Amino acid sequence: MSKTLAQWLEYLETLHPVGIDMGLDRVSQVADRMGLRQCPIAKRVISVAGTNGKGSTLAMIDCVARAHGLQVGTYSSPHLLQYNERVQVNGRMVSDERLVAGFEAVEHARLAAPAISLTYFEAGTLCALWCLVQQPLDMVVLEVGLGGRLDAVNIVDADVAIVTTIALDHAGYLGTDIAQIGREKAGIFRARRPAVLGSRELPDSVAVAAEALQAPVYQLGRHFEQSPEPAAGWHWQGRTVNGEPLSLDALPDPGLPIDNAATALQALTLADLSLTATAIRTALATLVVPGRMQWQGQWCLDVGHNPHAAHYLARHLPPVAAGATQWGLIGMLDDKDADGVIAALSSRISDWVCVSLDGERGRDAHELAERIAAQGGRVHHCAATPCAGRDWLTGRLGPEDRVLATGSFFTVAALLAQPQA
């Protein structure tokens, strides 16, 4: 009897001795056995790497491309509520049945002599590529999971490669040398194919890596730009692959970083899409990305889990009314920079509820509380779960109070999975 999707996911956790094992040799061999690299996955492929901003950039590329009539597939990670979120075609999650068929194809190829061990993420990436290659797609957008050069997604040669931002995260795997992290992220670039840099401040190593490959570089602030407009919305200035200028006005705020929106538009232009203002406005005005500055009443849910993301949140949280309180509900994993996140948010939040996260990587709420107190914050409550923390805080909110719930995908996922009554 065939396994269910849940059974496959549980099984994949047992396949490899460690959860993360950087390298392309094993995943490339299985991909070749599956025939995944013998034919193009789509007419155009865009890969997105970076410390922060990958998910929102991918989402905006996807929605804008579909608004122009393209058939688009995406692969992203992690998911919030359902594994199926990771693989989507034209904005719709693929079915359990399609994923199961994909995992069966991966397993068949993996076990062909000699058998090859794969991590959960590697198997999931191969399954995603198998699902996407079954569709007649105009464009596929791939989010790099960790790093770039040695990430399983990098077995695919992208026509356009994006690096959004570079900051410290996953130090246990990528180190603490920003220049080296930049080189790793830039590992998704390909010779003489466009490299889009979605930040004004990136280590020189990123551009150097592109130049070594003779990859044309398009950087925010130099080759393309976004700026607010006095009346409403924002303005985008970009370039075609031939260097010709492009300009679009009165674009709506998607509720996501505008730098990432500008990066998405530049990447789409380089992927041979003729942009129209009407389609872009329709796409950005209707886009919702769960867990990214997602408002539910008085609550803002955001999966930010490192200082770079926390600084963005601190700058973009709307001010509360006079006399009201901006609360923070925070739950983090043990391998994340909690002190840096707390420090980044301290300019906006002084009143906190701390929550514990389950699992061997989960951080205890009381340990978070000690770190907040050490920085002068006030912790009003520690809860065993995100939902317990939300329930405690909900009954104490004033009508003008606001709450930022953040610190981890797991924190936000728990709150979304169990909505308040």
Short mmCIF file of C-alpha atoms in Angstrom, two decimals:
data_model
loop_
_atom_site.label_atom_id
_atom_site.label_comp_id
_atom_site.label_asym_id
_atom_site.label_seq_id
_atom_site.Cartn_x
_atom_site.Cartn_y
_atom_site.Cartn_z
CA MET A 1 0.00 0.00 0.00
CA SER A 2 1.31 3.45 -0.91
CA LYS A 3 2.30 5.75 1.94
CA THR A 4 0.24 8.84 2.66
CA LEU A 5 1.95 12.21 2.43
CA ALA A 6 2.22 12.35 6.23
CA GLN A 7 3.84 8.92 6.25
CA TRP A 8 6.30 9.94 3.56
CA LEU A 9 7.32 13.05 5.49
CA GLU A 10 7.84 11.01 8.65
CA TYR A 11 9.87 8.44 6.69
CA LEU A 12 12.08 11.10 5.10
CA GLU A 13 13.15 12.26 8.55
CA THR A 14 14.87 8.88 9.03
CA LEU A 15 16.80 8.66 5.75
CA HIS A 16 19.97 10.52 6.68
CA PRO A 17 22.06 10.58 9.86
CA VAL A 18 21.92 14.39 10.10
CA GLY A 19 19.18 16.85 9.22
CA ILE A 20 21.42 19.25 7.26
CA ASP A 21 24.31 17.92 5.16
CA MET A 22 25.55 20.57 2.76
CA GLY A 23 26.74 19.39 -0.65
CA LEU A 24 25.47 18.64 -4.14
CA ASP A 25 27.00 15.26 -4.97
CA ARG A 26 24.27 13.01 -3.56
CA VAL A 27 21.31 15.09 -4.68
CA SER A 28 22.83 15.57 -8.16
CA GLN A 29 23.26 11.83 -8.63
CA VAL A 30 19.64 11.13 -7.75
CA ALA A 31 18.46 14.03 -9.92
CA ASP A 32 20.33 12.54 -12.88
CA ARG A 33 18.79 9.14 -12.25
CA MET A 34 15.38 10.83 -12.34
CA GLY A 35 16.19 12.68 -15.56
CA LEU A 36 15.53 16.03 -13.91
CA ARG A 37 18.53 17.78 -15.43
CA GLN A 38 18.15 16.38 -18.94
CA CYS A 39 15.34 18.75 -19.90
CA PRO A 40 14.50 22.36 -18.93
CA ILE A 41 12.21 22.62 -15.93
CA ALA A 42 10.51 25.65 -17.53
CA LYS A 43 11.09 28.27 -20.21
CA ARG A 44 12.63 30.54 -17.58
CA VAL A 45 14.00 29.76 -14.09
CA ILE A 46 14.65 32.35 -11.38
CA SER A 47 16.48 31.34 -8.20
CA VAL A 48 16.29 33.45 -5.04
CA ALA A 49 18.92 33.31 -2.27
CA GLY A 50 19.58 35.61 0.67
CA THR A 51 19.34 35.87 4.43
CA ASN A 52 15.98 37.67 4.50
CA GLY A 53 13.43 38.59 1.86
CA LYS A 54 13.53 35.40 -0.20
CA GLY A 55 9.93 34.39 0.46
CA SER A 56 8.40 37.80 -0.20
CA THR A 57 10.52 38.31 -3.33
CA LEU A 58 9.45 34.91 -4.66
CA ALA A 59 5.82 35.66 -3.88
CA MET A 60 5.92 38.95 -5.76
CA ILE A 61 7.69 37.44 -8.78
CA ASP A 62 5.02 34.73 -8.84
CA CYS A 63 1.99 37.00 -8.57
CA VAL A 64 3.27 39.59 -11.04
CA ALA A 65 4.24 36.95 -13.60
CA ARG A 66 0.80 35.29 -13.32
CA ALA A 67 -0.88 38.68 -13.68
CA HIS A 68 0.88 38.93 -17.06
CA GLY A 69 -0.64 35.59 -18.12
CA LEU A 70 2.34 33.30 -17.43
CA GLN A 71 2.03 29.75 -16.13
CA VAL A 72 4.22 29.77 -13.01
CA GLY A 73 5.50 27.13 -10.59
CA THR A 74 7.22 27.85 -7.28
CA TYR A 75 9.23 25.96 -4.69
CA SER A 76 9.81 27.51 -1.26
CA SER A 77 10.55 26.51 2.32
CA PRO A 78 9.75 26.16 5.10
CA HIS A 79 5.98 25.88 5.14
CA LEU A 80 3.67 27.36 7.76
CA LEU A 81 0.69 25.00 7.99
CA GLN A 82 0.86 22.40 5.19
CA TYR A 83 3.82 20.83 3.45
CA ASN A 84 1.97 21.35 0.15
CA GLU A 85 2.62 25.10 0.49
CA ARG A 86 6.17 24.42 -0.65
CA VAL A 87 5.21 23.42 -4.19
CA GLN A 88 2.66 25.53 -6.04
CA VAL A 89 1.50 25.84 -9.63
CA ASN A 90 -0.30 29.01 -10.65
CA GLY A 91 -0.81 29.99 -7.02
CA ARG A 92 -2.35 26.68 -5.98
CA MET A 93 -0.70 24.07 -3.80
CA VAL A 94 -0.05 20.73 -5.48
CA SER A 95 -2.10 17.83 -4.16
CA ASP A 96 -1.07 15.17 -1.69
CA GLU A 97 -1.36 12.65 -4.52
CA ARG A 98 1.11 14.54 -6.73
CA LEU A 99 3.61 14.89 -3.88
CA VAL A 100 3.30 11.21 -3.01
CA ALA A 101 3.99 10.29 -6.64
CA GLY A 102 7.01 12.59 -6.53
CA PHE A 103 8.40 11.02 -3.38
CA GLU A 104 7.88 7.57 -4.88
CA ALA A 105 9.91 8.65 -7.92
CA VAL A 106 12.66 10.02 -5.67
CA GLU A 107 12.75 6.81 -3.63
CA HIS A 108 12.92 4.61 -6.72
CA ALA A 109 15.89 6.57 -8.04
CA ARG A 110 17.56 6.84 -4.64
CA LEU A 111 17.52 3.07 -4.09
CA ALA A 112 18.91 2.16 -7.52
CA ALA A 113 22.32 0.57 -6.91
CA PRO A 114 24.24 1.96 -5.24
CA ALA A 115 21.66 3.38 -2.82
CA ILE A 116 22.15 7.05 -1.92
CA SER A 117 21.19 8.68 1.36
CA LEU A 118 19.29 11.98 1.17
CA THR A 119 18.30 14.54 3.76
CA TYR A 120 14.66 15.56 4.24
CA PHE A 121 15.27 18.81 2.36
CA GLU A 122 17.13 17.12 -0.50
CA ALA A 123 14.35 14.60 -1.01
CA GLY A 124 11.77 17.38 -0.82
CA THR A 125 13.66 19.45 -3.39
CA LEU A 126 13.84 16.55 -5.84
CA CYS A 127 10.14 15.83 -5.31
CA ALA A 128 9.32 19.49 -5.98
CA LEU A 129 11.35 19.53 -9.20
CA TRP A 130 9.66 16.31 -10.32
CA CYS A 131 6.23 17.85 -9.66
CA LEU A 132 7.08 21.04 -11.51
CA VAL A 133 8.62 19.37 -14.55
CA GLN A 134 5.32 17.54 -15.15
CA GLN A 135 3.68 20.90 -15.94
CA PRO A 136 4.05 23.02 -19.11
CA LEU A 137 5.33 26.07 -17.24
CA ASP A 138 6.53 29.41 -18.57
CA MET A 139 8.45 30.19 -15.39
CA VAL A 140 9.66 28.45 -12.25
CA VAL A 141 10.82 30.39 -9.19
CA LEU A 142 13.00 28.52 -6.69
CA GLU A 143 13.80 29.65 -3.16
CA VAL A 144 17.20 28.57 -1.92
CA GLY A 145 16.92 26.92 1.48
CA LEU A 146 20.29 27.49 3.16
CA GLY A 147 23.34 29.27 1.79
CA GLY A 148 23.47 28.91 -1.96
CA ARG A 149 26.48 27.19 -3.46
CA LEU A 150 25.87 23.88 -1.67
CA ASP A 151 22.09 24.05 -1.33
CA ALA A 152 20.10 21.32 -3.10
CA VAL A 153 18.22 23.92 -5.16
CA ASN A 154 21.51 24.85 -6.81
CA ILE A 155 21.48 21.72 -8.97
CA VAL A 156 19.24 23.80 -11.25
CA ASP A 157 20.88 26.39 -13.49
CA ALA A 158 18.87 29.58 -13.14
CA ASP A 159 18.42 32.01 -16.02
CA VAL A 160 18.27 34.85 -13.48
CA ALA A 161 19.71 34.57 -9.97
CA ILE A 162 18.82 36.87 -7.07
CA VAL A 163 20.59 37.55 -3.78
CA THR A 164 18.26 39.62 -1.61
CA THR A 165 20.20 40.44 1.56
CA ILE A 166 23.25 39.20 3.45
CA ALA A 167 23.27 39.05 7.25
CA LEU A 168 24.29 36.66 9.99
CA ASP A 169 22.07 33.58 10.28
CA HIS A 170 22.67 29.83 10.36
CA ALA A 171 26.13 30.58 11.75
CA GLY A 172 26.67 26.90 12.54
CA TYR A 173 26.63 26.12 8.83
CA LEU A 174 27.60 29.37 7.10
CA GLY A 175 29.96 30.87 9.69
CA THR A 176 30.15 34.46 10.92
CA ASP A 177 32.30 35.92 8.13
CA ILE A 178 29.94 38.16 6.11
CA ALA A 179 32.23 38.05 3.07
CA GLN A 180 32.25 34.26 3.10
CA ILE A 181 28.47 34.15 3.56
CA GLY A 182 28.20 36.43 0.52
CA ARG A 183 30.34 34.07 -1.54
CA GLU A 184 28.16 31.14 -0.52
CA LYS A 185 24.94 32.94 -1.47
CA ALA A 186 26.51 34.03 -4.77
CA GLY A 187 27.11 30.38 -5.57
CA ILE A 188 23.75 30.36 -7.39
CA PHE A 189 25.07 32.73 -10.08
CA ARG A 190 25.79 31.29 -13.53
CA ALA A 191 28.26 32.40 -16.18
CA ARG A 192 27.02 35.28 -18.32
CA ARG A 193 23.51 35.13 -16.83
CA PRO A 194 22.03 38.08 -14.93
CA ALA A 195 22.72 38.43 -11.20
CA VAL A 196 20.25 40.66 -9.36
CA LEU A 197 21.39 42.11 -6.03
CA GLY A 198 18.40 43.20 -3.97
CA SER A 199 20.17 45.34 -1.38
CA ARG A 200 22.19 48.53 -1.42
CA GLU A 201 24.50 47.07 1.20
CA LEU A 202 26.05 43.73 0.29
CA PRO A 203 29.58 42.48 0.91
CA ASP A 204 31.89 43.04 -2.05
CA SER A 205 32.30 39.28 -2.32
CA VAL A 206 28.86 38.98 -3.96
CA ALA A 207 29.67 41.30 -6.87
CA VAL A 208 33.17 39.84 -7.15
CA ALA A 209 31.69 36.36 -7.56
CA ALA A 210 29.38 37.62 -10.29
CA GLU A 211 32.16 39.41 -12.12
CA ALA A 212 34.33 36.28 -12.05
CA LEU A 213 31.56 34.52 -13.98
CA GLN A 214 31.05 37.49 -16.31
CA ALA A 215 27.49 37.56 -15.00
CA PRO A 216 25.87 40.96 -15.65
CA VAL A 217 25.16 42.61 -12.28
CA TYR A 218 22.00 44.60 -11.54
CA GLN A 219 22.10 46.09 -8.04
CA LEU A 220 19.46 48.02 -6.16
CA GLY A 221 20.50 51.65 -5.89
CA ARG A 222 22.81 51.47 -8.90
CA HIS A 223 21.05 49.74 -11.78
CA PHE A 224 17.47 49.79 -10.53
CA GLU A 225 15.71 51.76 -7.82
CA GLN A 226 12.48 52.33 -5.94
CA SER A 227 11.30 55.57 -4.41
CA PRO A 228 8.12 56.83 -2.74
CA GLU A 229 5.81 59.10 -4.69
CA PRO A 230 4.39 62.27 -3.11
CA ALA A 231 0.77 61.43 -3.88
CA ALA A 232 0.58 57.68 -3.27
CA GLY A 233 2.40 54.45 -3.96
CA TRP A 234 5.95 54.15 -5.23
CA HIS A 235 8.04 54.52 -8.36
CA TRP A 236 10.25 51.87 -9.97
CA GLN A 237 13.17 52.54 -12.28
CA GLY A 238 14.84 49.55 -13.90
CA ARG A 239 16.76 48.32 -16.91
CA THR A 240 16.22 45.81 -19.69
CA VAL A 241 18.77 43.15 -20.50
CA ASN A 242 20.05 45.56 -23.19
CA GLY A 243 20.52 48.32 -20.64
CA GLU A 244 17.54 50.38 -21.75
CA PRO A 245 15.77 52.27 -18.92
CA LEU A 246 12.28 51.33 -17.76
CA SER A 247 10.02 53.34 -15.48
CA LEU A 248 6.72 52.63 -13.72
CA ASP A 249 4.72 55.00 -11.52
CA ALA A 250 1.95 54.82 -8.94
CA LEU A 251 2.59 51.23 -7.91
CA PRO A 252 0.65 50.05 -4.82
CA ASP A 253 2.31 49.14 -1.54
CA PRO A 254 2.12 45.33 -1.29
CA GLY A 255 2.56 45.41 2.50
CA LEU A 256 5.98 43.81 2.03
CA PRO A 257 9.46 45.35 1.68
CA ILE A 258 9.42 47.65 -1.36
CA ASP A 259 13.08 46.82 -2.00
CA ASN A 260 11.99 43.22 -2.58
CA ALA A 261 9.19 44.36 -4.89
CA ALA A 262 11.69 46.38 -6.92
CA THR A 263 14.01 43.38 -7.05
CA ALA A 264 11.18 41.17 -8.26
CA LEU A 265 10.37 43.57 -11.10
CA GLN A 266 14.01 43.80 -12.17
CA ALA A 267 14.37 40.01 -12.20
CA LEU A 268 11.20 39.58 -14.26
CA THR A 269 12.43 42.12 -16.80
CA LEU A 270 15.67 40.19 -17.19
CA ALA A 271 13.63 37.00 -17.61
CA ASP A 272 12.16 38.52 -20.79
CA LEU A 273 8.81 39.60 -19.36
CA SER A 274 7.44 42.82 -20.82
CA LEU A 275 6.04 44.50 -17.73
CA THR A 276 2.79 46.44 -17.81
CA ALA A 277 1.75 48.82 -15.05
CA THR A 278 -1.84 47.57 -15.01
CA ALA A 279 -0.87 43.94 -14.37
CA ILE A 280 1.67 44.92 -11.70
CA ARG A 281 -0.84 47.11 -9.88
CA THR A 282 -3.42 44.33 -9.89
CA ALA A 283 -0.91 41.79 -8.58
CA LEU A 284 0.63 43.87 -5.80
CA ALA A 285 -2.71 45.25 -4.61
CA THR A 286 -4.13 41.77 -4.02
CA LEU A 287 -1.04 39.90 -2.76
CA VAL A 288 -1.14 38.35 0.71
CA VAL A 289 1.82 36.39 2.06
CA PRO A 290 0.93 34.54 5.28
CA GLY A 291 3.28 35.22 8.16
CA ARG A 292 4.85 38.35 6.66
CA MET A 293 3.52 41.46 8.38
CA GLN A 294 0.15 39.69 8.41
CA TRP A 295 -2.47 41.62 10.35
CA GLN A 296 -5.31 39.92 12.21
CA GLY A 297 -7.15 42.59 14.13
CA GLN A 298 -4.79 43.97 16.77
CA TRP A 299 -2.16 41.32 15.98
CA CYS A 300 0.68 41.48 13.47
CA LEU A 301 2.22 38.06 12.69
CA ASP A 302 5.71 37.94 11.24
CA VAL A 303 8.13 35.03 10.96
CA GLY A 304 11.23 37.23 11.36
CA HIS A 305 13.85 35.31 13.33
CA ASN A 306 17.12 37.21 13.04
CA PRO A 307 18.30 40.76 13.85
CA HIS A 308 18.14 41.93 10.23
CA ALA A 309 14.46 40.98 9.97
CA ALA A 310 13.75 42.43 13.43
CA HIS A 311 15.23 45.80 12.46
CA TYR A 312 12.88 45.90 9.47
CA LEU A 313 9.91 45.15 11.72
CA ALA A 314 10.92 47.86 14.18
CA ARG A 315 11.06 50.41 11.37
CA HIS A 316 7.76 49.45 9.77
CA LEU A 317 5.41 48.72 12.65
CA PRO A 318 2.80 51.48 12.62
CA PRO A 319 2.76 53.64 15.77
CA VAL A 320 0.15 52.94 18.41
CA ALA A 321 -2.20 55.59 19.75
CA ALA A 322 -1.16 57.76 22.68
CA GLY A 323 -1.48 55.80 25.91
CA ALA A 324 -1.68 52.43 24.12
CA THR A 325 0.91 49.65 24.36
CA GLN A 326 2.86 47.93 21.60
CA TRP A 327 3.26 44.41 22.93
CA GLY A 328 5.62 41.72 21.74
CA LEU A 329 4.87 37.99 21.86
CA ILE A 330 8.05 36.11 21.10
CA GLY A 331 9.09 32.48 20.73
CA MET A 332 12.43 31.48 19.21
CA LEU A 333 14.58 28.50 18.38
CA ASP A 334 17.71 27.91 20.41
CA ASP A 335 20.10 28.39 17.47
CA LYS A 336 18.89 31.92 16.66
CA ASP A 337 20.36 35.21 17.88
CA ALA A 338 17.76 36.07 20.51
CA ASP A 339 19.79 38.93 21.98
CA GLY A 340 20.12 40.56 18.57
CA VAL A 341 16.40 40.21 17.82
CA ILE A 342 15.40 41.63 21.22
CA ALA A 343 17.82 44.55 20.84
CA ALA A 344 16.47 45.34 17.37
CA LEU A 345 12.88 45.41 18.62
CA SER A 346 13.58 47.21 21.90
CA SER A 347 13.10 50.65 20.34
CA ARG A 348 9.44 49.78 19.70
CA ILE A 349 8.59 47.13 22.29
CA SER A 350 9.17 47.17 26.03
CA ASP A 351 6.28 44.93 27.16
CA TRP A 352 6.59 41.25 26.37
CA VAL A 353 5.04 37.82 26.59
CA CYS A 354 7.51 34.97 26.10
CA VAL A 355 6.49 31.53 24.82
CA SER A 356 8.28 28.21 24.66
CA LEU A 357 8.71 26.24 21.45
CA ASP A 358 8.70 22.44 21.37
CA GLY A 359 11.40 20.21 19.93
CA GLU A 360 15.09 19.77 20.55
CA ARG A 361 15.83 23.20 18.98
CA GLY A 362 13.05 24.96 20.91
CA ARG A 363 14.00 27.71 23.35
CA ASP A 364 12.36 27.94 26.78
CA ALA A 365 10.22 31.00 27.48
CA HIS A 366 11.94 31.71 30.79
CA GLU A 367 15.35 31.80 29.13
CA LEU A 368 14.00 34.35 26.64
CA ALA A 369 12.54 36.34 29.52
CA GLU A 370 15.94 36.57 31.19
CA ARG A 371 17.46 37.95 28.00
CA ILE A 372 14.71 40.55 27.64
CA ALA A 373 15.05 41.61 31.28
CA ALA A 374 18.82 41.96 30.82
CA GLN A 375 18.10 44.55 28.09
CA GLY A 376 15.62 46.46 30.24
CA GLY A 377 12.39 45.03 28.85
CA ARG A 378 9.35 44.08 30.94
CA VAL A 379 8.19 40.46 30.70
CA HIS A 380 4.64 40.16 31.95
CA HIS A 381 4.12 36.44 31.35
CA CYS A 382 5.83 33.22 30.24
CA ALA A 383 3.69 30.60 28.49
CA ALA A 384 4.28 26.98 27.53
CA THR A 385 3.01 27.49 23.96
CA PRO A 386 2.38 30.37 21.54
CA CYS A 387 -1.38 29.85 21.77
CA ALA A 388 -1.28 29.89 25.59
CA GLY A 389 0.64 33.17 25.45
CA ARG A 390 -1.87 34.62 23.02
CA ASP A 391 -4.79 33.56 25.20
CA TRP A 392 -3.22 35.16 28.29
CA LEU A 393 -2.52 38.41 26.47
CA THR A 394 -5.81 38.72 24.58
CA GLY A 395 -7.84 39.29 27.72
CA ARG A 396 -5.50 42.07 28.80
CA LEU A 397 -5.32 44.12 25.61
CA GLY A 398 -6.69 47.61 25.58
CA PRO A 399 -8.75 48.64 22.53
CA GLU A 400 -5.84 50.60 21.02
CA ASP A 401 -3.07 48.15 21.98
CA ARG A 402 -1.20 46.22 19.28
CA VAL A 403 0.81 42.98 19.37
CA LEU A 404 3.73 41.82 17.25
CA ALA A 405 3.97 38.01 17.35
CA THR A 406 7.36 37.00 16.00
CA GLY A 407 10.63 35.11 16.45
CA SER A 408 10.08 31.94 14.41
CA PHE A 409 8.06 30.22 11.71
CA PHE A 410 6.96 27.87 14.50
CA THR A 411 5.57 30.71 16.61
CA VAL A 412 3.50 32.13 13.76
CA ALA A 413 2.44 28.71 12.47
CA ALA A 414 1.07 27.75 15.88
CA LEU A 415 -1.05 30.90 16.03
CA LEU A 416 -2.35 30.46 12.49
CA ALA A 417 -3.10 26.78 13.02
CA GLN A 418 -5.31 27.49 16.04
CA PRO A 419 -7.23 30.71 15.42
CA GLN A 420 -8.79 32.43 18.36
CA ALA A 421 -12.42 31.63 19.02
#
